[in-house]
Short mmCIF file of C-alpha atoms in Angstrom, two decimals:
data_model
loop_
_atom_site.label_atom_id
_atom_site.label_comp_id
_atom_site.label_asym_id
_atom_site.label_seq_id
_atom_site.Cartn_x
_atom_site.Cartn_y
_atom_site.Cartn_z
CA UNK A 1 304.15 245.41 107.78
CA UNK A 2 307.00 242.94 108.90
CA UNK A 3 305.90 245.67 107.67
CA UNK A 4 306.59 241.74 108.86
CA UNK A 5 304.48 239.44 108.97
CA UNK A 6 303.11 236.96 107.04
CA UNK A 7 300.90 234.70 108.29
CA UNK A 8 297.74 234.74 110.44
CA UNK A 9 296.61 237.61 112.74
CA UNK A 10 297.13 240.54 110.76
CA UNK A 11 297.42 242.09 107.26
CA UNK A 12 300.82 243.55 107.07
CA UNK A 13 303.26 244.42 105.23
CA UNK A 14 306.73 243.60 106.03
CA UNK A 15 307.84 241.87 109.05
CA UNK A 16 309.75 241.35 112.09
CA UNK A 17 313.47 241.90 111.70
CA UNK A 18 314.39 237.99 111.98
CA UNK A 19 317.95 236.24 112.28
CA UNK A 20 318.45 232.78 113.59
CA UNK A 21 320.45 233.89 116.85
CA UNK A 22 317.48 235.11 118.24
CA UNK A 23 314.11 234.64 118.46
CA UNK A 24 312.51 237.98 119.35
CA UNK A 25 310.42 238.57 115.95
CA UNK A 26 309.01 237.83 112.13
CA UNK A 27 306.64 239.69 109.56
CA UNK A 28 304.40 239.56 107.60
CA UNK A 29 299.97 233.58 110.91
CA UNK A 30 298.93 232.93 107.66
CA UNK A 31 295.08 234.39 109.21
CA UNK A 32 297.33 237.89 109.25
CA UNK A 33 299.45 237.01 106.22
CA UNK A 34 302.87 236.81 106.30
CA UNK A 35 302.86 238.91 109.55
CA UNK A 36 302.89 241.69 107.61
CA UNK A 37 300.77 241.89 104.65
CA UNK A 38 299.20 245.31 105.25
CA UNK A 39 295.64 245.82 104.32
CA UNK A 40 294.60 248.56 101.59
CA UNK A 41 291.80 249.02 99.11
CA UNK A 42 289.00 246.20 98.10
CA UNK A 43 288.72 246.39 93.90
CA UNK A 44 290.77 246.84 91.48
CA UNK A 45 290.11 250.29 89.97
CA UNK A 46 289.78 251.45 94.06
CA UNK A 47 293.42 250.27 94.58
CA UNK A 48 294.65 252.08 91.11
CA UNK A 49 292.67 255.11 92.78
CA UNK A 50 294.14 254.79 95.89
CA UNK A 51 297.81 254.59 94.32
CA UNK A 52 297.00 257.48 92.18
CA UNK A 53 295.99 259.59 95.41
CA UNK A 54 299.14 258.75 96.96
CA UNK A 55 300.98 260.32 94.20
CA UNK A 56 299.68 263.39 95.19
CA UNK A 57 299.36 262.50 98.91
CA UNK A 58 302.51 263.65 101.25
CA UNK A 59 303.16 263.71 104.94
CA UNK A 60 303.69 266.71 106.47
CA UNK A 61 305.39 267.82 108.93
CA UNK A 62 303.94 269.08 112.64
CA UNK A 63 305.12 272.49 113.96
CA UNK A 64 308.09 272.45 115.29
CA UNK A 65 307.16 274.18 118.47
CA UNK A 66 305.35 271.70 120.92
CA UNK A 67 302.00 272.60 121.80
CA UNK A 68 301.09 274.04 124.74
CA UNK A 69 298.99 270.72 125.68
CA UNK A 70 301.79 268.80 125.31
CA UNK A 71 304.62 270.01 127.18
CA UNK A 72 303.86 267.87 130.05
CA UNK A 73 304.76 265.29 128.46
CA UNK A 74 307.68 266.61 126.77
CA UNK A 75 309.18 267.80 130.17
CA UNK A 76 309.25 264.18 131.49
CA UNK A 77 312.64 263.04 133.45
CA UNK A 78 312.51 258.65 133.26
CA UNK A 79 313.57 257.13 136.34
CA UNK A 80 315.66 254.26 135.80
CA UNK A 81 316.01 250.91 137.49
CA UNK A 82 317.70 247.86 136.85
CA UNK A 83 316.03 245.34 135.08
CA UNK A 84 317.01 242.23 132.89
CA UNK A 85 320.40 240.97 132.43
CA UNK A 86 323.12 243.10 133.86
CA UNK A 87 323.73 246.73 132.44
CA UNK A 88 319.84 247.20 131.67
CA UNK A 89 317.45 249.74 132.91
CA UNK A 90 313.89 250.27 132.36
CA UNK A 91 311.75 253.10 133.21
CA UNK A 92 308.06 253.91 131.86
CA UNK A 93 306.77 257.45 130.26
CA UNK A 94 303.37 258.46 128.93
CA UNK A 95 301.86 259.58 126.38
CA UNK A 96 298.19 260.94 125.11
CA UNK A 97 296.23 258.53 124.49
CA UNK A 98 294.85 260.90 121.65
CA UNK A 99 297.27 263.64 120.88
CA UNK A 100 294.15 265.74 119.30
CA UNK A 101 292.93 266.08 122.74
CA UNK A 102 295.60 265.16 124.87
CA UNK A 103 293.14 265.43 128.18
CA UNK A 104 291.30 262.26 127.24
CA UNK A 105 294.10 259.78 129.12
CA UNK A 106 296.95 258.74 128.75
CA UNK A 107 299.30 255.51 127.60
CA UNK A 108 301.89 253.64 129.56
CA UNK A 109 305.53 253.56 127.49
CA UNK A 110 307.74 251.08 128.49
CA UNK A 111 311.25 251.58 127.53
CA UNK A 112 314.87 250.07 128.42
CA UNK A 113 318.37 251.29 127.77
CA UNK A 114 322.07 249.99 127.91
CA UNK A 115 324.40 252.93 128.15
CA UNK A 116 327.11 253.35 126.37
CA UNK A 117 330.33 251.50 127.38
CA UNK A 118 333.20 253.53 125.98
CA UNK A 119 335.69 254.49 124.89
CA UNK A 120 335.60 257.57 122.95
CA UNK A 121 332.67 260.45 122.78
CA UNK A 122 329.69 259.21 123.51
CA UNK A 123 326.98 260.68 120.70
CA UNK A 124 323.40 259.62 122.71
CA UNK A 125 321.00 257.10 122.15
CA UNK A 126 320.20 254.56 119.36
CA UNK A 127 316.82 253.75 119.64
CA UNK A 128 316.04 250.53 117.41
CA UNK A 129 312.86 248.70 116.38
CA UNK A 130 312.94 245.08 115.33
CA UNK A 131 309.88 245.39 113.32
CA UNK A 132 306.17 243.50 113.41
CA UNK A 133 304.26 245.79 113.95
CA UNK A 134 304.37 244.36 117.20
CA UNK A 135 307.53 243.28 117.97
CA UNK A 136 309.00 243.86 121.16
CA UNK A 137 312.17 246.36 120.79
CA UNK A 138 312.85 245.90 124.84
CA UNK A 139 313.13 242.25 123.95
CA UNK A 140 315.18 242.50 121.08
CA UNK A 141 317.38 244.79 122.61
CA UNK A 142 318.01 242.79 125.65
CA UNK A 143 318.55 239.57 124.08
CA UNK A 144 320.52 240.95 121.22
CA UNK A 145 321.12 244.51 120.10
CA UNK A 146 322.35 245.49 123.79
CA UNK A 147 324.67 242.79 123.51
CA UNK A 148 325.08 241.89 119.79
CA UNK A 149 325.31 244.91 117.60
CA UNK A 150 329.17 245.90 116.97
CA UNK A 151 330.84 246.90 120.56
CA UNK A 152 332.06 250.59 118.57
CA UNK A 153 328.48 251.40 118.16
CA UNK A 154 327.43 250.02 121.63
CA UNK A 155 330.68 251.73 122.66
CA UNK A 156 329.79 255.29 121.83
CA UNK A 157 325.15 255.35 122.18
CA UNK A 158 323.29 254.36 124.64
CA UNK A 159 321.11 251.36 123.50
CA UNK A 160 317.51 252.70 123.85
CA UNK A 161 314.13 250.70 122.75
CA UNK A 162 310.39 251.29 123.45
CA UNK A 163 307.73 249.03 123.11
CA UNK A 164 305.27 250.95 120.50
CA UNK A 165 301.67 251.66 122.33
CA UNK A 166 299.61 248.32 122.62
CA UNK A 167 303.07 246.12 121.87
CA UNK A 168 304.21 244.08 125.13
CA UNK A 169 305.61 245.84 127.67
CA UNK A 170 303.16 249.00 126.41
CA UNK A 171 299.76 248.52 126.94
CA UNK A 172 299.81 245.45 125.33
CA UNK A 173 296.42 244.85 123.15
CA UNK A 174 295.02 241.14 123.81
CA UNK A 175 292.53 239.00 121.50
CA UNK A 176 292.73 235.51 122.43
CA UNK A 177 293.55 233.20 125.02
CA UNK A 178 295.96 230.08 124.37
CA UNK A 179 293.38 227.64 123.25
CA UNK A 180 291.36 230.19 121.18
CA UNK A 181 294.79 230.95 119.39
CA UNK A 182 295.42 227.63 119.10
CA UNK A 183 292.17 226.90 116.99
CA UNK A 184 293.00 230.52 115.01
CA UNK A 185 296.44 229.39 113.75
CA UNK A 186 294.80 226.25 112.46
CA UNK A 187 292.02 227.81 110.43
CA UNK A 188 292.09 226.67 107.28
CA UNK A 189 292.95 229.68 104.87
CA UNK A 190 292.72 227.97 101.52
CA UNK A 191 288.43 227.25 101.74
CA UNK A 192 287.77 224.62 99.30
CA UNK A 193 283.79 225.87 99.47
CA UNK A 194 281.01 227.82 101.78
CA UNK A 195 281.56 226.31 104.65
CA UNK A 196 284.98 226.80 105.01
CA UNK A 197 284.73 230.26 104.35
CA UNK A 198 282.59 230.61 106.85
CA UNK A 199 284.89 229.49 109.14
CA UNK A 200 287.81 231.40 107.94
CA UNK A 201 285.54 234.45 107.91
CA UNK A 202 283.90 233.36 111.38
CA UNK A 203 287.58 232.91 112.84
CA UNK A 204 288.55 236.33 111.28
CA UNK A 205 285.49 237.95 113.41
CA UNK A 206 286.11 236.29 116.38
CA UNK A 207 289.78 237.37 116.64
CA UNK A 208 288.20 241.07 115.90
CA UNK A 209 285.76 240.62 118.22
CA UNK A 210 288.51 239.73 121.38
CA UNK A 211 290.87 242.43 120.40
CA UNK A 212 288.00 245.24 120.27
CA UNK A 213 286.14 243.66 123.83
CA UNK A 214 289.75 244.17 125.41
CA UNK A 215 291.01 247.61 124.13
CA UNK A 216 288.49 249.66 123.00
CA UNK A 217 289.45 252.64 123.58
CA UNK A 218 293.49 251.82 122.76
CA UNK A 219 292.67 250.14 119.35
CA UNK A 220 291.90 253.56 118.00
CA UNK A 221 294.89 254.81 119.09
CA UNK A 222 297.62 252.37 117.78
CA UNK A 223 298.61 254.09 114.80
CA UNK A 224 301.93 254.47 112.93
CA UNK A 225 301.70 258.16 113.15
CA UNK A 226 301.06 258.20 117.38
CA UNK A 227 303.84 255.72 117.77
CA UNK A 228 306.53 257.74 115.88
CA UNK A 229 304.76 260.98 117.68
CA UNK A 230 305.51 258.45 121.01
CA UNK A 231 309.05 258.26 119.68
CA UNK A 232 309.07 262.57 119.60
CA UNK A 233 308.48 262.33 123.42
CA UNK A 234 311.20 259.67 124.11
CA UNK A 235 313.95 261.44 122.34
CA UNK A 236 313.16 264.43 124.66
CA UNK A 237 313.13 262.49 128.01
CA UNK A 238 316.61 261.04 126.74
CA UNK A 239 317.49 264.72 126.27
CA UNK A 240 319.11 263.70 122.53
CA UNK A 241 318.39 266.69 120.65
CA UNK A 242 318.15 265.06 117.66
CA UNK A 243 316.92 260.95 117.20
CA UNK A 244 319.37 258.30 116.13
CA UNK A 245 317.15 255.09 114.92
CA UNK A 246 317.68 251.94 113.41
CA UNK A 247 314.44 250.35 112.18
CA UNK A 248 313.97 246.79 110.81
CA UNK A 249 311.13 245.90 108.39
CA UNK A 250 307.98 247.53 109.43
CA UNK A 251 310.49 249.51 111.54
CA UNK A 252 311.57 251.87 108.28
CA UNK A 253 307.71 252.42 108.45
CA UNK A 254 307.90 253.83 112.00
CA UNK A 255 311.18 255.35 111.23
CA UNK A 256 310.32 256.81 107.90
CA UNK A 257 307.16 258.18 109.74
CA UNK A 258 309.31 259.90 112.34
CA UNK A 259 311.46 261.82 109.67
CA UNK A 260 308.42 262.73 108.06
CA UNK A 261 306.93 264.52 111.18
CA UNK A 262 309.93 265.89 112.44
CA UNK A 263 312.51 266.11 109.71
CA UNK A 264 314.51 268.50 111.24
CA UNK A 265 315.00 266.27 114.50
CA UNK A 266 315.36 262.99 112.06
CA UNK A 267 319.18 262.12 112.88
CA UNK A 268 321.07 259.00 111.49
CA UNK A 269 318.32 256.79 110.42
CA UNK A 270 319.26 253.63 108.96
CA UNK A 271 315.72 251.99 107.58
CA UNK A 272 316.76 248.36 106.75
CA UNK A 273 314.20 246.53 104.87
CA UNK A 274 312.27 249.54 103.67
CA UNK A 275 308.59 249.42 103.62
CA UNK A 276 306.67 251.53 100.52
CA UNK A 277 304.41 253.89 102.37
CA UNK A 278 302.49 254.95 98.77
CA UNK A 279 301.15 251.58 98.61
CA UNK A 280 297.23 250.53 99.52
CA UNK A 281 297.02 247.25 101.58
CA UNK A 282 296.14 244.89 98.25
CA UNK A 283 299.34 246.03 96.72
CA UNK A 284 301.31 245.57 99.35
CA UNK A 285 300.12 242.05 100.11
CA UNK A 286 300.39 240.97 96.24
CA UNK A 287 304.10 242.39 96.17
CA UNK A 288 304.64 240.77 99.39
CA UNK A 289 303.67 237.35 98.20
CA UNK A 290 305.40 238.19 95.22
CA UNK A 291 308.22 238.58 97.40
CA UNK A 292 307.67 235.15 99.38
CA UNK A 293 307.72 233.54 95.93
CA UNK A 294 311.07 234.85 95.11
CA UNK A 295 312.64 233.78 98.64
CA UNK A 296 310.94 230.66 97.78
CA UNK A 297 312.39 229.78 94.76
CA UNK A 298 316.36 230.53 95.97
CA UNK A 299 315.28 228.05 98.82
CA UNK A 300 314.29 225.73 95.92
CA UNK A 301 317.35 226.03 94.36
CA UNK A 302 319.68 225.77 97.31
CA UNK A 303 317.26 222.40 98.39
CA UNK A 304 317.79 220.18 95.29
CA UNK A 305 321.70 220.47 95.75
CA UNK A 306 321.18 218.88 98.64
CA UNK A 307 321.18 214.96 98.96
CA UNK A 308 318.43 215.19 101.72
CA UNK A 309 315.80 217.72 100.02
CA UNK A 310 312.91 215.61 100.12
CA UNK A 311 311.27 218.30 97.39
CA UNK A 312 313.09 216.83 94.42
CA UNK A 313 316.75 215.90 93.28
CA UNK A 314 319.66 217.48 91.74
CA UNK A 315 318.53 219.57 89.01
CA UNK A 316 314.37 219.87 89.63
CA UNK A 317 313.35 223.19 88.64
CA UNK A 318 311.86 225.44 91.40
CA UNK A 319 308.77 225.14 89.30
CA UNK A 320 309.01 221.27 90.39
CA UNK A 321 309.91 221.86 94.14
CA UNK A 322 306.88 224.79 93.94
CA UNK A 323 304.73 221.99 92.47
CA UNK A 324 305.89 219.29 95.48
CA UNK A 325 305.44 221.20 98.40
CA UNK A 326 301.79 222.34 97.36
CA UNK A 327 300.95 218.97 96.64
CA UNK A 328 302.07 218.29 100.62
CA UNK A 329 300.03 221.07 101.67
CA UNK A 330 297.24 220.25 99.58
CA UNK A 331 297.43 216.35 101.66
CA UNK A 332 297.86 218.10 104.85
CA UNK A 333 294.12 219.78 104.00
CA UNK A 334 292.69 216.72 104.38
CA UNK A 335 294.70 214.44 106.40
CA UNK A 336 296.94 216.62 109.16
CA UNK A 337 299.95 214.67 110.89
CA UNK A 338 300.59 213.74 114.26
CA UNK A 339 302.97 216.09 115.78
CA UNK A 340 303.97 213.63 118.92
CA UNK A 341 303.40 216.30 121.50
CA UNK A 342 301.39 215.65 124.86
CA UNK A 343 298.83 218.10 123.51
CA UNK A 344 297.74 216.17 120.63
CA UNK A 345 298.09 218.98 118.45
CA UNK A 346 298.17 218.45 114.60
CA UNK A 347 299.89 220.06 111.93
CA UNK A 348 297.26 221.30 109.31
CA UNK A 349 297.96 222.92 105.94
CA UNK A 350 297.77 226.22 107.72
CA UNK A 351 300.50 225.86 110.22
CA UNK A 352 302.65 224.17 107.54
CA UNK A 353 302.50 227.04 105.44
CA UNK A 354 303.50 229.08 108.25
CA UNK A 355 306.17 226.82 109.22
CA UNK A 356 307.54 227.00 105.77
CA UNK A 357 306.96 230.83 105.55
CA UNK A 358 309.07 231.56 108.27
CA UNK A 359 312.26 229.74 107.69
CA UNK A 360 312.11 232.35 104.53
CA UNK A 361 312.90 235.38 106.92
CA UNK A 362 316.65 234.15 106.69
CA UNK A 363 318.64 231.56 104.93
CA UNK A 364 319.78 229.92 108.07
CA UNK A 365 316.98 228.32 108.42
CA UNK A 366 316.65 226.53 105.44
CA UNK A 367 318.56 223.68 106.78
CA UNK A 368 316.56 223.20 109.57
CA UNK A 369 313.43 223.98 107.39
CA UNK A 370 314.37 220.82 104.75
CA UNK A 371 314.78 218.66 107.87
CA UNK A 372 311.26 219.50 109.14
CA UNK A 373 310.20 218.72 105.70
CA UNK A 374 311.55 215.46 105.52
CA UNK A 375 310.42 214.52 108.99
CA UNK A 376 306.20 215.32 107.88
CA UNK A 377 307.19 214.12 104.30
CA UNK A 378 309.05 211.17 104.31
CA UNK A 379 308.37 210.03 108.24
CA UNK A 380 304.71 211.45 108.96
CA UNK A 381 306.33 213.16 112.11
CA UNK A 382 304.58 217.08 111.57
CA UNK A 383 306.70 218.71 114.87
CA UNK A 384 309.43 220.07 112.54
CA UNK A 385 307.00 222.64 111.23
CA UNK A 386 304.79 222.75 114.13
CA UNK A 387 307.81 224.43 116.14
CA UNK A 388 308.79 226.53 112.79
CA UNK A 389 305.56 227.56 112.98
CA UNK A 390 305.43 227.80 116.48
CA UNK A 391 308.14 230.45 116.83
CA UNK A 392 307.02 232.59 114.06
CA UNK A 393 303.51 232.86 115.87
CA UNK A 394 305.74 233.35 119.45
CA UNK A 395 304.04 230.16 121.16
CA UNK A 396 305.45 229.31 124.31
CA UNK A 397 305.41 225.69 125.27
CA UNK A 398 303.12 226.21 127.88
CA UNK A 399 300.61 227.33 124.87
CA UNK A 400 300.73 230.84 125.66
CA UNK A 401 301.51 233.45 123.06
CA UNK A 402 303.08 236.62 122.90
CA UNK A 403 300.73 239.71 121.84
CA UNK A 404 302.87 240.05 118.45
CA UNK A 405 299.67 238.95 116.05
CA UNK A 406 297.37 240.84 118.12
CA UNK A 407 299.20 244.37 117.69
CA UNK A 408 300.18 243.23 114.50
CA UNK A 409 296.34 243.26 113.13
CA UNK A 410 295.78 246.26 115.33
CA UNK A 411 298.42 248.46 114.16
CA UNK A 412 297.68 247.16 110.58
CA UNK A 413 294.03 247.33 110.17
CA UNK A 414 294.16 251.13 111.67
CA UNK A 415 297.33 252.24 109.29
CA UNK A 416 294.98 251.27 105.89
CA UNK A 417 292.00 250.61 104.79
CA UNK A 418 291.32 246.96 104.22
CA UNK A 419 292.71 244.83 101.22
CA UNK A 420 289.70 243.18 100.22
CA UNK A 421 285.92 243.82 102.18
CA UNK A 422 284.59 240.47 101.18
CA UNK A 423 285.82 236.81 100.28
CA UNK A 424 283.84 237.18 96.83
CA UNK A 425 286.34 239.81 96.34
CA UNK A 426 289.39 237.74 97.72
CA UNK A 427 287.94 234.92 95.29
CA UNK A 428 288.12 237.66 92.13
CA UNK A 429 291.83 238.15 93.16
CA UNK A 430 292.76 234.83 93.28
CA UNK A 431 294.53 234.50 89.99
CA UNK A 432 296.27 237.65 90.27
CA UNK A 433 297.45 236.16 93.49
CA UNK A 434 298.38 232.95 92.88
CA UNK A 435 300.33 233.81 89.72
CA UNK A 436 302.32 236.17 92.29
CA UNK A 437 302.89 233.28 94.07
CA UNK A 438 301.90 229.71 92.65
CA UNK A 439 302.76 228.03 96.39
CA UNK A 440 301.78 230.49 99.02
CA UNK A 441 299.04 232.97 96.60
CA UNK A 442 295.85 231.24 97.18
CA UNK A 443 296.69 231.32 101.05
CA UNK A 444 297.90 234.77 101.27
CA UNK A 445 295.41 236.21 99.48
CA UNK A 446 292.87 234.58 101.87
CA UNK A 447 294.72 235.72 105.16
CA UNK A 448 294.30 239.83 103.38
CA UNK A 449 290.60 239.58 105.04
CA UNK A 450 290.84 239.99 108.25
CA UNK A 451 290.94 243.42 108.36
CA UNK A 452 287.09 243.73 106.91
CA UNK A 453 286.52 242.87 110.21
CA UNK A 454 287.84 245.08 112.45
CA UNK A 455 285.92 246.69 115.18
CA UNK A 456 286.83 250.45 114.28
CA UNK A 457 287.84 251.78 110.82
CA UNK A 458 290.79 252.91 109.66
CA UNK A 459 292.51 256.29 109.80
CA UNK A 460 295.47 256.00 107.57
CA UNK A 461 295.70 256.09 103.75
CA UNK A 462 298.38 255.53 101.06
CA UNK A 463 300.95 258.47 101.23
CA UNK A 464 304.34 259.23 100.31
CA UNK A 465 306.94 260.29 103.33
CA UNK A 466 309.35 263.04 101.72
CA UNK A 467 310.76 264.48 105.31
CA UNK A 468 312.34 267.68 103.23
CA UNK A 469 314.65 269.16 105.67
CA UNK A 470 315.96 266.19 107.21
CA UNK A 471 319.55 265.06 107.25
CA UNK A 472 320.84 262.06 105.17
CA UNK A 473 319.10 259.00 105.99
CA UNK A 474 320.27 255.47 104.95
CA UNK A 475 317.59 253.15 102.61
CA UNK A 476 318.62 249.80 102.78
CA UNK A 477 316.78 246.93 100.72
CA UNK A 478 318.20 243.56 99.93
CA UNK A 479 317.13 242.04 96.16
CA UNK A 480 315.57 238.65 97.60
CA UNK A 481 314.02 239.94 100.61
CA UNK A 482 311.08 237.60 101.26
CA UNK A 483 308.84 240.06 103.25
CA UNK A 484 310.04 243.35 102.13
CA UNK A 485 310.63 243.29 98.14
CA UNK A 486 313.50 245.54 96.95
CA UNK A 487 311.31 247.36 94.91
CA UNK A 488 309.57 248.99 98.13
CA UNK A 489 313.58 250.03 99.22
CA UNK A 490 313.66 251.85 95.73
CA UNK A 491 310.21 253.56 96.33
CA UNK A 492 311.26 254.50 100.04
CA UNK A 493 314.43 255.91 98.65
CA UNK A 494 313.13 257.71 96.12
CA UNK A 495 310.70 259.41 98.15
CA UNK A 496 312.69 260.49 101.08
CA UNK A 497 314.46 264.01 99.52
CA UNK A 498 317.92 263.05 101.73
CA UNK A 499 318.06 259.21 101.12
CA UNK A 500 320.62 257.09 100.20
CA UNK A 501 320.28 253.38 99.08
CA UNK A 502 322.38 250.66 99.97
CA UNK A 503 321.88 247.98 98.55
CA UNK A 504 322.71 243.85 99.62
CA UNK A 505 322.70 241.53 97.02
CA UNK A 506 321.38 238.09 98.92
CA UNK A 507 318.75 236.28 100.47
CA UNK A 508 316.69 236.85 103.53
CA UNK A 509 314.95 239.52 105.65
CA UNK A 510 316.94 242.67 105.96
CA UNK A 511 320.88 242.93 105.91
CA UNK A 512 322.41 244.60 108.68
CA UNK A 513 324.01 242.10 111.36
CA UNK A 514 323.38 238.96 109.09
CA UNK A 515 327.08 238.64 108.31
CA UNK A 516 328.02 241.40 104.87
CA UNK A 517 331.11 242.69 106.40
CA UNK A 518 330.44 245.28 103.63
CA UNK A 519 327.20 246.57 104.73
CA UNK A 520 327.80 246.60 108.70
CA UNK A 521 331.18 248.42 108.13
CA UNK A 522 329.11 250.67 106.13
CA UNK A 523 326.35 251.70 108.22
CA UNK A 524 328.71 251.70 110.94
CA UNK A 525 330.25 254.14 109.39
CA UNK A 526 327.18 255.83 109.08
CA UNK A 527 326.25 255.74 112.75
CA UNK A 528 329.47 256.80 114.33
CA UNK A 529 330.44 259.33 111.72
CA UNK A 530 327.72 260.43 110.32
CA UNK A 531 329.16 259.38 106.74
CA UNK A 532 326.41 257.97 104.57
CA UNK A 533 326.77 255.67 101.39
CA UNK A 534 328.19 256.76 98.39
CA UNK A 535 324.98 256.86 95.94
CA UNK A 536 324.57 253.46 94.20
CA UNK A 537 326.71 251.35 96.93
CA UNK A 538 326.02 248.00 96.77
CA UNK A 539 327.23 245.04 98.64
CA UNK A 540 327.00 241.34 98.45
#
């Protein structure tokens, strides 16, 4: 999901909560599918039947009483220690590997907090998740949320983050080493013939086999439902009667799932850049593809107003800008560009596409993208686009990758059945994806194939989340969000029985903390005073 992401390692839906001021994130690799293209049913009829079934299936609430087998987990008290930047503490908790069989072993969960700074009455803990799946909540809170959230929020809440199971510091799933990921991320995701198709399938198989070899047991237990149940253990350990939570992108699915399982324990929940849990993976991927096209058109209109736009001059239509970019990608397919690095890496079509997609998450990145495209198209220097792509994949200067894309695939491929089962099914759907996005559709369609080769079967299905009995929940949608289309926020708000939809008319992925004083004031009022937005509230 970013929710998050899109390019290459997972089929997700949604993306990491991305912002220019810190790189703790998303989405939706192109082999992953916008970090966040999720997976789902394969054929058109199967997709339709799965969507119909979701209209009937709703996530059921768990019993209010804690099962005896889980008592020891709920009785934990974190042993906090100083860590990271000044003011932060860290601790670990245990959760059952398998909630259906708690005696089968444990998963270690890492968490961090920065205590409320005052003044004012303390409101408890505020858990934050930046999306992914696979984004490090600990990294996000320590780098940004614990110091960059509004001062009045940080004064009243302990800022808390837990890395979900399989992510970052909580027993991270690992799949490939650095050189292996380099090969994976440059794999051609727009195959022209049988040989290139076989190469893409081989890359997906190698990635999946690596994940399966690293964590054969854990890989069966990294679902969003299990991560949401872990959050209830964290809530109890923190001493909070209710969970207060801000989730971005995939984090909205995590937060909504918590509300569905524990409606009476859901406190003040903000779900920003919402996902629609009722959609099967193929539909999610297709709608996210259209979302990136919407964002690209906004970029295109802005680009041609600038003197340095390499994709067209003033008055050039968004369609022509897209055609020019697609032609540039096709040139890279046969003639990758040098990047000037000592390691000799070259900018391939897939890496360039990922770099462009990465810039769609935040309109603050558009200037950087124009400069990178100018260098690549006019000066034959691919370093700028490669930098954007590396940032998306969380690759450092030494060639090491975070586990973001590994966890992204692990969660997405467990949460929903694969979008496609075979290359033939992808080819049949290509026209539909290319109609949704002439620029990105082909690559994102092929990116949706990755879960077909996953070593464990999906345990989740599309479903509605109603969370009957929950306190008011704020769902936030951005009208031109690339990774989590606005329609998803409308859909989730329509499912949650107590939801209030807050709309941001603008560009970029998510809305809170991205420059709209209207959005920020509305959400702060809810977090601090429990006052949800008025019905139909819109900001710009």
